[in-house]
Amino acid sequence: MKTKFFKGISNIYIGIIFIFLYLPIFVVVAYSFNQAVTGTGWTGFTIDWYKKLFEDLNVIVAFKNSLVIAVASTVVSSIIGTIGAVGLYKYNFKGKSVVEGLLNITIVIPEIIMGIALLMYFSQMGFSLGIGTLVLSHATFSIPFVFIVVKSRLAGFDSNIEDAAMDLGANRFKVFTSIIFPLILPGILSGAMIAFVLSFDDVIINFFVSGPESTTLPIKIFSMLKFGLSPEINALCTLMLLITFGILIFAQSIKIIGAKKV
């Protein structure tokens, strides 16, 4: 009897948590189909806001910028993060723990401080703010996430397999391409997906280091909010949610498949 009671309480508690987390998201999605312009009350179902959204050239340009920046920064951060994880896993040297701590500092540092620091750095270096500075900035804060995911993947790697392959005549490059890389590939892809989502959704860093011709989708939403909340903004947020959730689900499925193979 007590077991059923506590189980019921646990289910209620879990339900409350999920409502707290996802009810605001559900409201945004629901009101993106609302006919009311102000979004303060439900007046009927419509998809006109999505049609209007796809006809807005500024939104399309912002989406293109966000996509280009996210893809480019993901490639850069995935390469650097993977090389760093493999290097720190395979080699021991003085100050290794300090290097790992420095790689993780961008995760804990307040994003607004990082944005100001990047803005000052680019200004001192004479860089013009735009797509290039955004790619470099996004890669900077995405590298530690790729590093952590790949490193956790390497933590379960049996180094005896590598030694056995080298005893059989394989060189280091062959060992990496034939053994290590296939084993850590799910981790690389998962880290890349996380980096893509972080870049695609970022607002604060974009606000500081974007130029007049490099407006991203989150900044576009932020500027639209100055004129009040509308179903068009809800529709744009819904599309971003779909892209974000889709990528995260794909990344999670990659991790599960990789875990089963191991």
PDB file of N, CA and C in Angstrom, residues 69 73 106-107 109-120 122 129-142 145 198-211 214-216 218-219 222:
ATOM      1  N   ILE A  69      26.563  30.218 -40.166  1.00  0.00           N
ATOM      2  CA  ILE A  69      27.415  30.380 -38.982  1.00  0.00           C
ATOM      3  C   ILE A  69      27.439  29.103 -38.157  1.00  0.00           C
ATOM      4  N   SER A  73      30.905  27.049 -37.683  1.00  0.00           N
ATOM      5  CA  SER A  73      31.459  26.965 -36.326  1.00  0.00           C
ATOM      6  C   SER A  73      31.438  25.532 -35.811  1.00  0.00           C
ATOM      7  N   THR A 106      35.133  28.259 -20.698  1.00  0.00           N
ATOM      8  CA  THR A 106      34.064  28.961 -21.426  1.00  0.00           C
ATOM      9  C   THR A 106      32.681  28.405 -21.108  1.00  0.00           C
ATOM     10  N   ILE A 107      32.627  27.239 -20.476  1.00  0.00           N
ATOM     11  CA  ILE A 107      31.329  26.683 -20.094  1.00  0.00           C
ATOM     12  C   ILE A 107      30.783  27.381 -18.859  1.00  0.00           C
ATOM     13  N   ILE A 109      32.019  30.430 -17.565  1.00  0.00           N
ATOM     14  CA  ILE A 109      32.108  31.887 -17.585  1.00  0.00           C
ATOM     15  C   ILE A 109      30.777  32.481 -18.057  1.00  0.00           C
ATOM     16  N   PRO A 110      30.297  33.568 -17.430  1.00  0.00           N
ATOM     17  CA  PRO A 110      29.050  34.207 -17.895  1.00  0.00           C
ATOM     18  C   PRO A 110      29.163  34.612 -19.358  1.00  0.00           C
ATOM     19  N   GLU A 111      28.115  34.321 -20.122  1.00  0.00           N
ATOM     20  CA  GLU A 111      28.171  34.551 -21.561  1.00  0.00           C
ATOM     21  C   GLU A 111      28.302  36.022 -21.909  1.00  0.00           C
ATOM     22  N   ILE A 112      27.741  36.873 -21.084  1.00  0.00           N
ATOM     23  CA  ILE A 112      27.825  38.309 -21.371  1.00  0.00           C
ATOM     24  C   ILE A 112      29.273  38.797 -21.235  1.00  0.00           C
ATOM     25  N   ILE A 113      30.010  38.230 -20.278  1.00  0.00           N
ATOM     26  CA  ILE A 113      31.422  38.585 -20.132  1.00  0.00           C
ATOM     27  C   ILE A 113      32.217  38.106 -21.327  1.00  0.00           C
ATOM     28  N   MET A 114      31.903  36.901 -21.775  1.00  0.00           N
ATOM     29  CA  MET A 114      32.592  36.363 -22.941  1.00  0.00           C
ATOM     30  C   MET A 114      32.293  37.205 -24.181  1.00  0.00           C
ATOM     31  N   GLY A 115      31.052  37.653 -24.308  1.00  0.00           N
ATOM     32  CA  GLY A 115      30.683  38.489 -25.443  1.00  0.00           C
ATOM     33  C   GLY A 115      31.443  39.806 -25.447  1.00  0.00           C
ATOM     34  N   ILE A 116      31.555  40.430 -24.278  1.00  0.00           N
ATOM     35  CA  ILE A 116      32.300  41.686 -24.176  1.00  0.00           C
ATOM     36  C   ILE A 116      33.780  41.458 -24.475  1.00  0.00           C
ATOM     37  N   ALA A 117      34.322  40.351 -23.945  1.00  0.00           N
ATOM     38  CA  ALA A 117      35.739  40.047 -24.166  1.00  0.00           C
ATOM     39  C   ALA A 117      36.024  39.821 -25.651  1.00  0.00           C
ATOM     40  N   LEU A 118      35.139  39.092 -26.325  1.00  0.00           N
ATOM     41  CA  LEU A 118      35.327  38.843 -27.755  1.00  0.00           C
ATOM     42  C   LEU A 118      35.210  40.137 -28.559  1.00  0.00           C
ATOM     43  N   LEU A 119      34.266  40.997 -28.174  1.00  0.00           N
ATOM     44  CA  LEU A 119      34.107  42.274 -28.857  1.00  0.00           C
ATOM     45  C   LEU A 119      35.367  43.134 -28.717  1.00  0.00           C
ATOM     46  N   MET A 120      35.923  43.175 -27.510  1.00  0.00           N
ATOM     47  CA  MET A 120      37.138  43.943 -27.275  1.00  0.00           C
ATOM     48  C   MET A 120      38.307  43.354 -28.064  1.00  0.00           C
ATOM     49  N   PHE A 122      38.231  41.537 -30.897  1.00  0.00           N
ATOM     50  CA  PHE A 122      38.093  41.805 -32.333  1.00  0.00           C
ATOM     51  C   PHE A 122      38.345  43.275 -32.655  1.00  0.00           C
ATOM     52  N   LEU A 129      33.277  43.339 -37.783  1.00  0.00           N
ATOM     53  CA  LEU A 129      32.253  42.453 -37.234  1.00  0.00           C
ATOM     54  C   LEU A 129      31.350  41.935 -38.342  1.00  0.00           C
ATOM     55  N   GLY A 130      31.119  40.642 -38.333  1.00  0.00           N
ATOM     56  CA  GLY A 130      30.282  40.024 -39.365  1.00  0.00           C
ATOM     57  C   GLY A 130      30.255  38.524 -39.222  1.00  0.00           C
ATOM     58  N   ILE A 131      30.061  37.835 -40.330  1.00  0.00           N
ATOM     59  CA  ILE A 131      29.953  36.380 -40.333  1.00  0.00           C
ATOM     60  C   ILE A 131      31.231  35.741 -39.784  1.00  0.00           C
ATOM     61  N   GLY A 132      32.391  36.271 -40.187  1.00  0.00           N
ATOM     62  CA  GLY A 132      33.665  35.703 -39.755  1.00  0.00           C
ATOM     63  C   GLY A 132      33.848  35.750 -38.252  1.00  0.00           C
ATOM     64  N   THR A 133      33.576  36.900 -37.644  1.00  0.00           N
ATOM     65  CA  THR A 133      33.732  37.029 -36.191  1.00  0.00           C
ATOM     66  C   THR A 133      32.719  36.164 -35.447  1.00  0.00           C
ATOM     67  N   LEU A 134      31.532  36.014 -36.012  1.00  0.00           N
ATOM     68  CA  LEU A 134      30.519  35.161 -35.390  1.00  0.00           C
ATOM     69  C   LEU A 134      30.952  33.696 -35.423  1.00  0.00           C
ATOM     70  N   VAL A 135      31.511  33.264 -36.540  1.00  0.00           N
ATOM     71  CA  VAL A 135      31.978  31.869 -36.646  1.00  0.00           C
ATOM     72  C   VAL A 135      33.078  31.602 -35.619  1.00  0.00           C
ATOM     73  N   LEU A 136      34.047  32.513 -35.533  1.00  0.00           N
ATOM     74  CA  LEU A 136      35.134  32.342 -34.570  1.00  0.00           C
ATOM     75  C   LEU A 136      34.607  32.350 -33.132  1.00  0.00           C
ATOM     76  N   SER A 137      33.673  33.232 -32.848  1.00  0.00           N
ATOM     77  CA  SER A 137      33.118  33.331 -31.491  1.00  0.00           C
ATOM     78  C   SER A 137      32.338  32.083 -31.125  1.00  0.00           C
ATOM     79  N   HIS A 138      31.504  31.606 -32.031  1.00  0.00           N
ATOM     80  CA  HIS A 138      30.703  30.417 -31.757  1.00  0.00           C
ATOM     81  C   HIS A 138      31.579  29.181 -31.622  1.00  0.00           C
ATOM     82  N   ALA A 139      32.617  29.101 -32.434  1.00  0.00           N
ATOM     83  CA  ALA A 139      33.544  27.973 -32.318  1.00  0.00           C
ATOM     84  C   ALA A 139      34.243  28.000 -30.964  1.00  0.00           C
ATOM     85  N   THR A 140      34.530  29.193 -30.469  1.00  0.00           N
ATOM     86  CA  THR A 140      35.226  29.332 -29.184  1.00  0.00           C
ATOM     87  C   THR A 140      34.426  28.730 -28.046  1.00  0.00           C
ATOM     88  N   PHE A 141      33.130  29.050 -27.960  1.00  0.00           N
ATOM     89  CA  PHE A 141      32.360  28.507 -26.845  1.00  0.00           C
ATOM     90  C   PHE A 141      31.799  27.113 -27.120  1.00  0.00           C
ATOM     91  N   SER A 142      31.941  26.609 -28.351  1.00  0.00           N
ATOM     92  CA  SER A 142      31.458  25.264 -28.670  1.00  0.00           C
ATOM     93  C   SER A 142      32.528  24.191 -28.503  1.00  0.00           C
ATOM     94  N   PHE A 145      32.398  21.819 -25.413  1.00  0.00           N
ATOM     95  CA  PHE A 145      31.316  20.831 -25.413  1.00  0.00           C
ATOM     96  C   PHE A 145      31.697  19.624 -26.268  1.00  0.00           C
ATOM     97  N   LEU A 198      23.848  25.026 -30.031  1.00  0.00           N
ATOM     98  CA  LEU A 198      24.312  26.170 -29.248  1.00  0.00           C
ATOM     99  C   LEU A 198      24.543  27.390 -30.137  1.00  0.00           C
ATOM    100  N   SER A 199      25.128  27.157 -31.299  1.00  0.00           N
ATOM    101  CA  SER A 199      25.396  28.262 -32.221  1.00  0.00           C
ATOM    102  C   SER A 199      24.103  28.801 -32.828  1.00  0.00           C
ATOM    103  N   PHE A 200      23.229  27.914 -33.229  1.00  0.00           N
ATOM    104  CA  PHE A 200      22.001  28.317 -33.906  1.00  0.00           C
ATOM    105  C   PHE A 200      21.077  29.110 -32.986  1.00  0.00           C
ATOM    106  N   ASP A 201      21.112  28.819 -31.681  1.00  0.00           N
ATOM    107  CA  ASP A 201      20.204  29.453 -30.726  1.00  0.00           C
ATOM    108  C   ASP A 201      20.811  30.637 -29.982  1.00  0.00           C
ATOM    109  N   ASP A 202      22.077  30.925 -30.201  1.00  0.00           N
ATOM    110  CA  ASP A 202      22.742  31.929 -29.362  1.00  0.00           C
ATOM    111  C   ASP A 202      22.219  33.338 -29.627  1.00  0.00           C
ATOM    112  N   VAL A 203      22.114  34.092 -28.547  1.00  0.00           N
ATOM    113  CA  VAL A 203      21.653  35.485 -28.639  1.00  0.00           C
ATOM    114  C   VAL A 203      22.719  36.462 -28.154  1.00  0.00           C
ATOM    115  N   ILE A 204      23.280  36.199 -26.967  1.00  0.00           N
ATOM    116  CA  ILE A 204      24.158  37.177 -26.319  1.00  0.00           C
ATOM    117  C   ILE A 204      25.434  37.408 -27.122  1.00  0.00           C
ATOM    118  N   ILE A 205      26.116  36.330 -27.508  1.00  0.00           N
ATOM    119  CA  ILE A 205      27.345  36.482 -28.288  1.00  0.00           C
ATOM    120  C   ILE A 205      27.038  37.170 -29.621  1.00  0.00           C
ATOM    121  N   ASN A 206      25.917  36.765 -30.242  1.00  0.00           N
ATOM    122  CA  ASN A 206      25.520  37.398 -31.507  1.00  0.00           C
ATOM    123  C   ASN A 206      25.307  38.902 -31.339  1.00  0.00           C
ATOM    124  N   PHE A 207      24.730  39.272 -30.221  1.00  0.00           N
ATOM    125  CA  PHE A 207      24.422  40.676 -29.970  1.00  0.00           C
ATOM    126  C   PHE A 207      25.692  41.526 -29.955  1.00  0.00           C
ATOM    127  N   PHE A 208      26.791  40.970 -29.429  1.00  0.00           N
ATOM    128  CA  PHE A 208      28.024  41.738 -29.280  1.00  0.00           C
ATOM    129  C   PHE A 208      28.899  41.727 -30.535  1.00  0.00           C
ATOM    130  N   VAL A 209      28.969  40.599 -31.245  1.00  0.00           N
ATOM    131  CA  VAL A 209      29.976  40.481 -32.311  1.00  0.00           C
ATOM    132  C   VAL A 209      29.370  40.374 -33.709  1.00  0.00           C
ATOM    133  N   SER A 210      28.070  40.612 -33.854  1.00  0.00           N
ATOM    134  CA  SER A 210      27.475  40.584 -35.191  1.00  0.00           C
ATOM    135  C   SER A 210      27.543  41.967 -35.822  1.00  0.00           C
ATOM    136  N   GLY A 211      27.631  41.987 -37.139  1.00  0.00           N
ATOM    137  CA  GLY A 211      27.650  43.241 -37.873  1.00  0.00           C
ATOM    138  C   GLY A 211      26.287  43.568 -38.456  1.00  0.00           C
ATOM    139  N   SER A 214      24.981  40.860 -40.803  1.00  0.00           N
ATOM    140  CA  SER A 214      25.075  39.473 -40.328  1.00  0.00           C
ATOM    141  C   SER A 214      24.070  39.189 -39.222  1.00  0.00           C
ATOM    142  N   THR A 215      22.879  39.719 -39.365  1.00  0.00           N
ATOM    143  CA  THR A 215      21.818  39.476 -38.385  1.00  0.00           C
ATOM    144  C   THR A 215      21.417  38.006 -38.403  1.00  0.00           C
ATOM    145  N   THR A 216      21.368  37.399 -37.227  1.00  0.00           N
ATOM    146  CA  THR A 216      20.978  35.996 -37.119  1.00  0.00           C
ATOM    147  C   THR A 216      19.517  35.885 -36.694  1.00  0.00           C
ATOM    148  N   PRO A 218      18.034  34.437 -33.977  1.00  0.00           N
ATOM    149  CA  PRO A 218      17.703  34.866 -32.607  1.00  0.00           C
ATOM    150  C   PRO A 218      17.707  36.380 -32.436  1.00  0.00           C
ATOM    151  N   ILE A 219      18.662  37.063 -33.086  1.00  0.00           N
ATOM    152  CA  ILE A 219      18.695  38.531 -33.005  1.00  0.00           C
ATOM    153  C   ILE A 219      17.480  39.127 -33.712  1.00  0.00           C
ATOM    154  N   PHE A 222      14.651  38.909 -31.358  1.00  0.00           N
ATOM    155  CA  PHE A 222      14.832  39.903 -30.310  1.00  0.00           C
ATOM    156  C   PHE A 222      14.412  41.294 -30.787  1.00  0.00           C
TER     157      PHE A 222
END
